[in-house]
Amino acid sequence: MRPSTREGDQSLITGKTRVCGIIGDPIGHTLSPAMHNAAFLKMGLDYVYLPFKVAEKDLPAAIEGLMALNIAGINVTIPHKVAVIPLLDEIDELAGYIGAVNTIVNQNGILKGYNTDASGFYHVFTANKIAVSRKKIVILGAGGAARAIAFILADKGAEITILNRSLDAAQAISERIFKTLRTEIKIGELNLQNLKFSLEEADIVVNATSLGMSPQLKETPVPARLLNERMTVVDIIYNPIQTRLLKEAEKQGAKVFNGLEMLVRQGAAAFELWTGLKASIETMRKAAGDRLSENEK
Ligand code: NAP
């Protein structure tokens, strides 16, 4: 069933309405249309934000279509964040270092790629006054989100270990970071032995795998016994809002943060790139939270 919170808003669309959206596959779970449309409405902007399900094979056609249809801006999600790069006209410096794009801006016919995941993620640390310099941080996962997270944390002086199911993806991130920042990071396979060893001394653990994401609610990347009260645990998953990992970490006394604020902040940064205006964070946060609750019903 269609959520009812914005019933009737389509009547506001005019011939001049600018179109933004998100491309990904799957896309049905996305909270971004709710967040952005609420912010456009709140700020009285003549914009609309739509979901586009784009299969991997159709990515080049979809990017050409953005130009043809004069789409103002697009978010990029799984599985296109890396593959989209060679299809764009320009890449922002940070996105180029990270090697992943989650936001595209149509600048008068030039498609430029940005990465707002990194700043969205890092906001959690600045807002909560958590220092990362020289902290031992274990990142679980080496996908598109982990690339941005590892880069920003390495740039801020953290001592990073990446554990991932496939070692080659972790290796690729480590090589990229060494090339750009001259910082060495440790890598390993995501298995019990490596988890035991690296979590013993970890200050911060970040889950950037999709383990624990709905509908796989029973999964977790870390056995509960390896979590402790000295740790800060960040799970970038926002659906569900509290993953099994976060529940178990909280039970062990760890400080925990979910992925909703990262989602809101990366969205707000994209909104600002498209409109040139500061986004209403409160509006975006509420819309994302409301849609999440509706989806959970
Ligand atoms: P991705 O590029 O597809 O990467 C997925 C990661 O999860 C890879 O490291 C993959 O390992 C690992 N993984 C998947 N299934 C696994 C399994 N069964 N066992 C062990 N590892 C497994 O996705 P992404 O874009 O990085 O997103 C990862 C998660 O972050 C998703 O849950 C997504 O919703 C969330 N996310 C949140 C935000 C936010 O704003 N809060 C932003 C971006 C992403 P392999 O390399 O071995 O395949």
mmCIF file of C-alpha atoms in Angstrom, residues 100-280:
data_model
loop_
_atom_site.group_PDB
_atom_site.id
_atom_site.type_symbol
_atom_site.label_atom_id
_atom_site.label_comp_id
_atom_site.label_asym_id
_atom_site.label_seq_id
_atom_site.Cartn_x
_atom_site.Cartn_y
_atom_site.Cartn_z
ATOM 1 C CA ALA A 100 32.736 5.782 -5.113
ATOM 2 C CA VAL A 101 30.004 8.250 -6.052
ATOM 3 C CA ASN A 102 26.640 8.483 -4.297
ATOM 4 C CA THR A 103 25.476 11.849 -5.649
ATOM 5 C CA ILE A 104 25.411 13.233 -9.189
ATOM 6 C CA VAL A 105 24.756 16.881 -10.015
ATOM 7 C CA ASN A 106 23.677 17.990 -13.491
ATOM 8 C CA GLN A 107 25.600 21.252 -13.826
ATOM 9 C CA ASN A 108 24.167 22.689 -17.051
ATOM 10 C CA GLY A 109 24.701 19.502 -19.006
ATOM 11 C CA ILE A 110 27.869 18.369 -17.196
ATOM 12 C CA LEU A 111 27.341 15.386 -14.900
ATOM 13 C CA LYS A 112 29.580 15.670 -11.844
ATOM 14 C CA GLY A 113 29.924 12.940 -9.221
ATOM 15 C CA TYR A 114 30.296 13.529 -5.489
ATOM 16 C CA ASN A 115 30.507 11.402 -2.369
ATOM 17 C CA THR A 116 28.394 12.567 0.568
ATOM 18 C CA ASP A 117 28.521 9.213 2.431
ATOM 19 C CA ALA A 118 31.899 10.110 3.935
ATOM 20 C CA SER A 119 30.832 13.420 5.484
ATOM 21 C CA GLY A 120 27.446 11.929 6.455
ATOM 22 C CA PHE A 121 29.186 9.121 8.311
ATOM 23 C CA TYR A 122 31.763 11.369 9.962
ATOM 24 C CA HIS A 123 29.067 13.692 11.270
ATOM 25 C CA VAL A 124 28.189 11.017 13.861
ATOM 26 C CA PHE A 125 31.669 11.469 15.371
ATOM 27 C CA THR A 126 31.757 15.265 15.351
ATOM 28 C CA ALA A 127 28.200 15.578 16.701
ATOM 29 C CA ASN A 128 28.996 13.207 19.564
ATOM 30 C CA LYS A 129 32.501 14.589 20.190
ATOM 31 C CA ILE A 130 34.171 11.244 19.532
ATOM 32 C CA ALA A 131 37.805 11.700 18.548
ATOM 33 C CA VAL A 132 39.171 9.260 15.974
ATOM 34 C CA SER A 133 42.793 10.345 15.683
ATOM 35 C CA ARG A 134 45.078 7.446 16.738
ATOM 36 C CA LYS A 135 42.021 5.399 17.753
ATOM 37 C CA LYS A 136 41.955 1.721 16.793
ATOM 38 C CA ILE A 137 38.997 1.313 14.463
ATOM 39 C CA VAL A 138 37.814 -1.972 12.984
ATOM 40 C CA ILE A 139 35.688 -1.616 9.859
ATOM 41 C CA LEU A 140 33.639 -4.674 8.926
ATOM 42 C CA GLY A 141 32.942 -4.753 5.188
ATOM 43 C CA ALA A 142 34.669 -3.428 2.098
ATOM 44 C CA GLY A 143 31.803 -2.388 -0.185
ATOM 45 C CA GLY A 144 30.888 1.075 -1.476
ATOM 46 C CA ALA A 145 30.056 2.502 1.956
ATOM 47 C CA ALA A 146 33.183 1.050 3.586
ATOM 48 C CA ARG A 147 35.365 2.787 0.978
ATOM 49 C CA ALA A 148 34.053 6.199 2.036
ATOM 50 C CA ILE A 149 34.225 5.331 5.739
ATOM 51 C CA ALA A 150 37.788 3.983 5.581
ATOM 52 C CA PHE A 151 38.972 6.993 3.617
ATOM 53 C CA ILE A 152 37.513 9.620 5.938
ATOM 54 C CA LEU A 153 38.698 7.803 9.077
ATOM 55 C CA ALA A 154 42.196 7.309 7.673
ATOM 56 C CA ASP A 155 42.270 10.974 6.687
ATOM 57 C CA LYS A 156 41.430 11.887 10.299
ATOM 58 C CA GLY A 157 44.342 9.821 11.613
ATOM 59 C CA ALA A 158 42.628 6.625 12.811
ATOM 60 C CA GLU A 159 44.471 3.277 12.964
ATOM 61 C CA ILE A 160 42.288 1.130 10.750
ATOM 62 C CA THR A 161 41.728 -2.584 10.280
ATOM 63 C CA ILE A 162 39.298 -3.746 7.594
ATOM 64 C CA LEU A 163 37.807 -7.228 7.847
ATOM 65 C CA ASN A 164 35.781 -8.444 4.889
ATOM 66 C CA ARG A 165 34.368 -11.690 3.536
ATOM 67 C CA SER A 166 36.351 -11.219 0.302
ATOM 68 C CA LEU A 167 39.910 -10.198 1.009
ATOM 69 C CA ASP A 168 40.488 -8.668 -2.438
ATOM 70 C CA ALA A 169 37.904 -5.905 -1.834
ATOM 71 C CA ALA A 170 39.632 -4.985 1.448
ATOM 72 C CA GLN A 171 42.987 -5.082 -0.333
ATOM 73 C CA ALA A 172 41.707 -2.679 -3.005
ATOM 74 C CA ILE A 173 40.669 -0.153 -0.332
ATOM 75 C CA SER A 174 43.966 -0.470 1.499
ATOM 76 C CA GLU A 175 45.951 0.094 -1.719
ATOM 77 C CA ARG A 176 43.843 3.100 -2.656
ATOM 78 C CA ILE A 177 44.272 4.699 0.767
ATOM 79 C CA PHE A 178 48.004 4.091 0.751
ATOM 80 C CA LYS A 179 48.270 5.674 -2.699
ATOM 81 C CA THR A 180 46.370 8.831 -1.745
ATOM 82 C CA LEU A 181 47.125 9.302 1.967
ATOM 83 C CA ARG A 182 50.325 7.229 2.458
ATOM 84 C CA THR A 183 48.555 5.595 5.394
ATOM 85 C CA GLU A 184 48.882 1.865 5.997
ATOM 86 C CA ILE A 185 45.797 -0.027 7.021
ATOM 87 C CA LYS A 186 45.536 -3.634 8.148
ATOM 88 C CA ILE A 187 43.230 -6.032 6.364
ATOM 89 C CA GLY A 188 41.944 -9.528 6.989
ATOM 90 C CA GLU A 189 39.168 -11.953 6.244
ATOM 91 C CA LEU A 190 35.983 -11.555 8.251
ATOM 92 C CA ASN A 191 36.343 -14.697 10.383
ATOM 93 C CA LEU A 192 36.209 -15.541 14.074
ATOM 94 C CA GLN A 193 39.962 -15.624 14.586
ATOM 95 C CA ASN A 194 40.554 -12.201 13.013
ATOM 96 C CA LEU A 195 37.575 -10.721 14.848
ATOM 97 C CA LYS A 196 38.896 -12.002 18.203
ATOM 98 C CA PHE A 197 42.346 -10.593 17.544
ATOM 99 C CA SER A 198 41.367 -7.182 16.223
ATOM 100 C CA LEU A 199 38.415 -6.478 18.534
ATOM 101 C CA GLU A 200 40.471 -7.127 21.665
ATOM 102 C CA GLU A 201 42.088 -3.708 21.341
ATOM 103 C CA ALA A 202 39.472 -1.866 19.282
ATOM 104 C CA ASP A 203 38.144 1.507 20.412
ATOM 105 C CA ILE A 204 35.543 1.728 17.667
ATOM 106 C CA VAL A 205 33.817 -0.932 15.534
ATOM 107 C CA VAL A 206 31.922 0.029 12.388
ATOM 108 C CA ASN A 207 29.592 -2.409 10.648
ATOM 109 C CA ALA A 208 29.581 -1.553 6.952
ATOM 110 C CA THR A 209 28.440 -4.998 5.813
ATOM 111 C CA SER A 210 24.809 -5.690 5.056
ATOM 112 C CA LEU A 211 24.698 -8.397 7.771
ATOM 113 C CA GLY A 212 21.748 -7.634 10.049
ATOM 114 C CA MET A 213 19.901 -5.532 7.488
ATOM 115 C CA SER A 214 16.191 -6.258 7.053
ATOM 116 C CA PRO A 215 14.947 -8.941 6.344
ATOM 117 C CA GLN A 216 18.051 -10.771 7.739
ATOM 118 C CA LEU A 217 17.336 -9.517 11.241
ATOM 119 C CA LYS A 218 18.932 -12.498 12.990
ATOM 120 C CA GLU A 219 22.356 -11.978 11.415
ATOM 121 C CA THR A 220 25.283 -10.171 12.981
ATOM 122 C CA PRO A 221 28.913 -9.832 11.899
ATOM 123 C CA VAL A 222 30.266 -10.113 15.478
ATOM 124 C CA PRO A 223 29.528 -12.726 18.162
ATOM 125 C CA ALA A 224 28.180 -10.946 21.282
ATOM 126 C CA ARG A 225 30.982 -12.266 23.495
ATOM 127 C CA LEU A 226 33.562 -10.235 21.544
ATOM 128 C CA LEU A 227 31.818 -6.933 22.344
ATOM 129 C CA ASN A 228 32.660 -4.943 25.473
ATOM 130 C CA GLU A 229 31.891 -1.754 27.374
ATOM 131 C CA ARG A 230 35.073 0.031 26.232
ATOM 132 C CA MET A 231 33.910 0.049 22.622
ATOM 133 C CA THR A 232 31.892 2.440 20.533
ATOM 134 C CA VAL A 233 29.891 0.457 17.979
ATOM 135 C CA VAL A 234 28.501 2.144 14.877
ATOM 136 C CA ASP A 235 26.198 0.175 12.592
ATOM 137 C CA ILE A 236 25.511 2.079 9.377
ATOM 138 C CA ILE A 237 22.429 -0.052 8.735
ATOM 139 C CA TYR A 238 19.270 2.015 9.349
ATOM 140 C CA ASN A 239 16.664 -0.661 8.607
ATOM 141 C CA PRO A 240 16.083 -1.947 11.240
ATOM 142 C CA ILE A 241 16.981 1.028 13.364
ATOM 143 C CA GLN A 242 18.553 -1.257 15.969
ATOM 144 C CA THR A 243 20.314 -4.247 14.474
ATOM 145 C CA ARG A 244 21.134 -7.374 16.411
ATOM 146 C CA LEU A 245 24.735 -6.101 16.587
ATOM 147 C CA LEU A 246 23.653 -2.854 18.254
ATOM 148 C CA LYS A 247 21.302 -4.622 20.672
ATOM 149 C CA GLU A 248 24.058 -6.995 21.771
ATOM 150 C CA ALA A 249 26.671 -4.225 21.957
ATOM 151 C CA GLU A 250 24.383 -2.114 24.112
ATOM 152 C CA LYS A 251 23.790 -5.086 26.381
ATOM 153 C CA GLN A 252 27.567 -5.414 26.849
ATOM 154 C CA GLY A 253 27.707 -1.741 27.861
ATOM 155 C CA ALA A 254 29.144 -0.336 24.616
ATOM 156 C CA LYS A 255 28.205 3.090 23.285
ATOM 157 C CA VAL A 256 26.103 2.525 20.131
ATOM 158 C CA PHE A 257 25.024 4.548 17.077
ATOM 159 C CA ASN A 258 22.703 3.456 14.255
ATOM 160 C CA GLY A 259 22.821 4.454 10.573
ATOM 161 C CA LEU A 260 19.861 6.824 10.452
ATOM 162 C CA GLU A 261 21.816 9.995 11.151
ATOM 163 C CA MET A 262 24.375 9.093 8.462
ATOM 164 C CA LEU A 263 21.514 8.600 6.028
ATOM 165 C CA VAL A 264 20.011 11.970 6.913
ATOM 166 C CA ARG A 265 23.349 13.820 6.721
ATOM 167 C CA GLN A 266 24.430 12.280 3.396
ATOM 168 C CA GLY A 267 20.980 13.195 2.065
ATOM 169 C CA ALA A 268 21.213 16.759 3.375
ATOM 170 C CA ALA A 269 24.613 17.196 1.729
ATOM 171 C CA ALA A 270 23.203 15.953 -1.609
ATOM 172 C CA PHE A 271 20.218 18.299 -1.232
ATOM 173 C CA GLU A 272 22.603 21.224 -0.786
ATOM 174 C CA LEU A 273 24.588 20.252 -3.881
ATOM 175 C CA TRP A 274 21.408 20.181 -5.998
ATOM 176 C CA THR A 275 19.633 23.256 -4.673
ATOM 177 C CA GLY A 276 22.458 25.407 -3.288
ATOM 178 C CA LEU A 277 20.393 25.692 -0.083
ATOM 179 C CA LYS A 278 20.909 24.330 3.432
ATOM 180 C CA ALA A 279 18.529 21.420 3.940
ATOM 181 C CA SER A 280 16.051 21.257 6.795
#
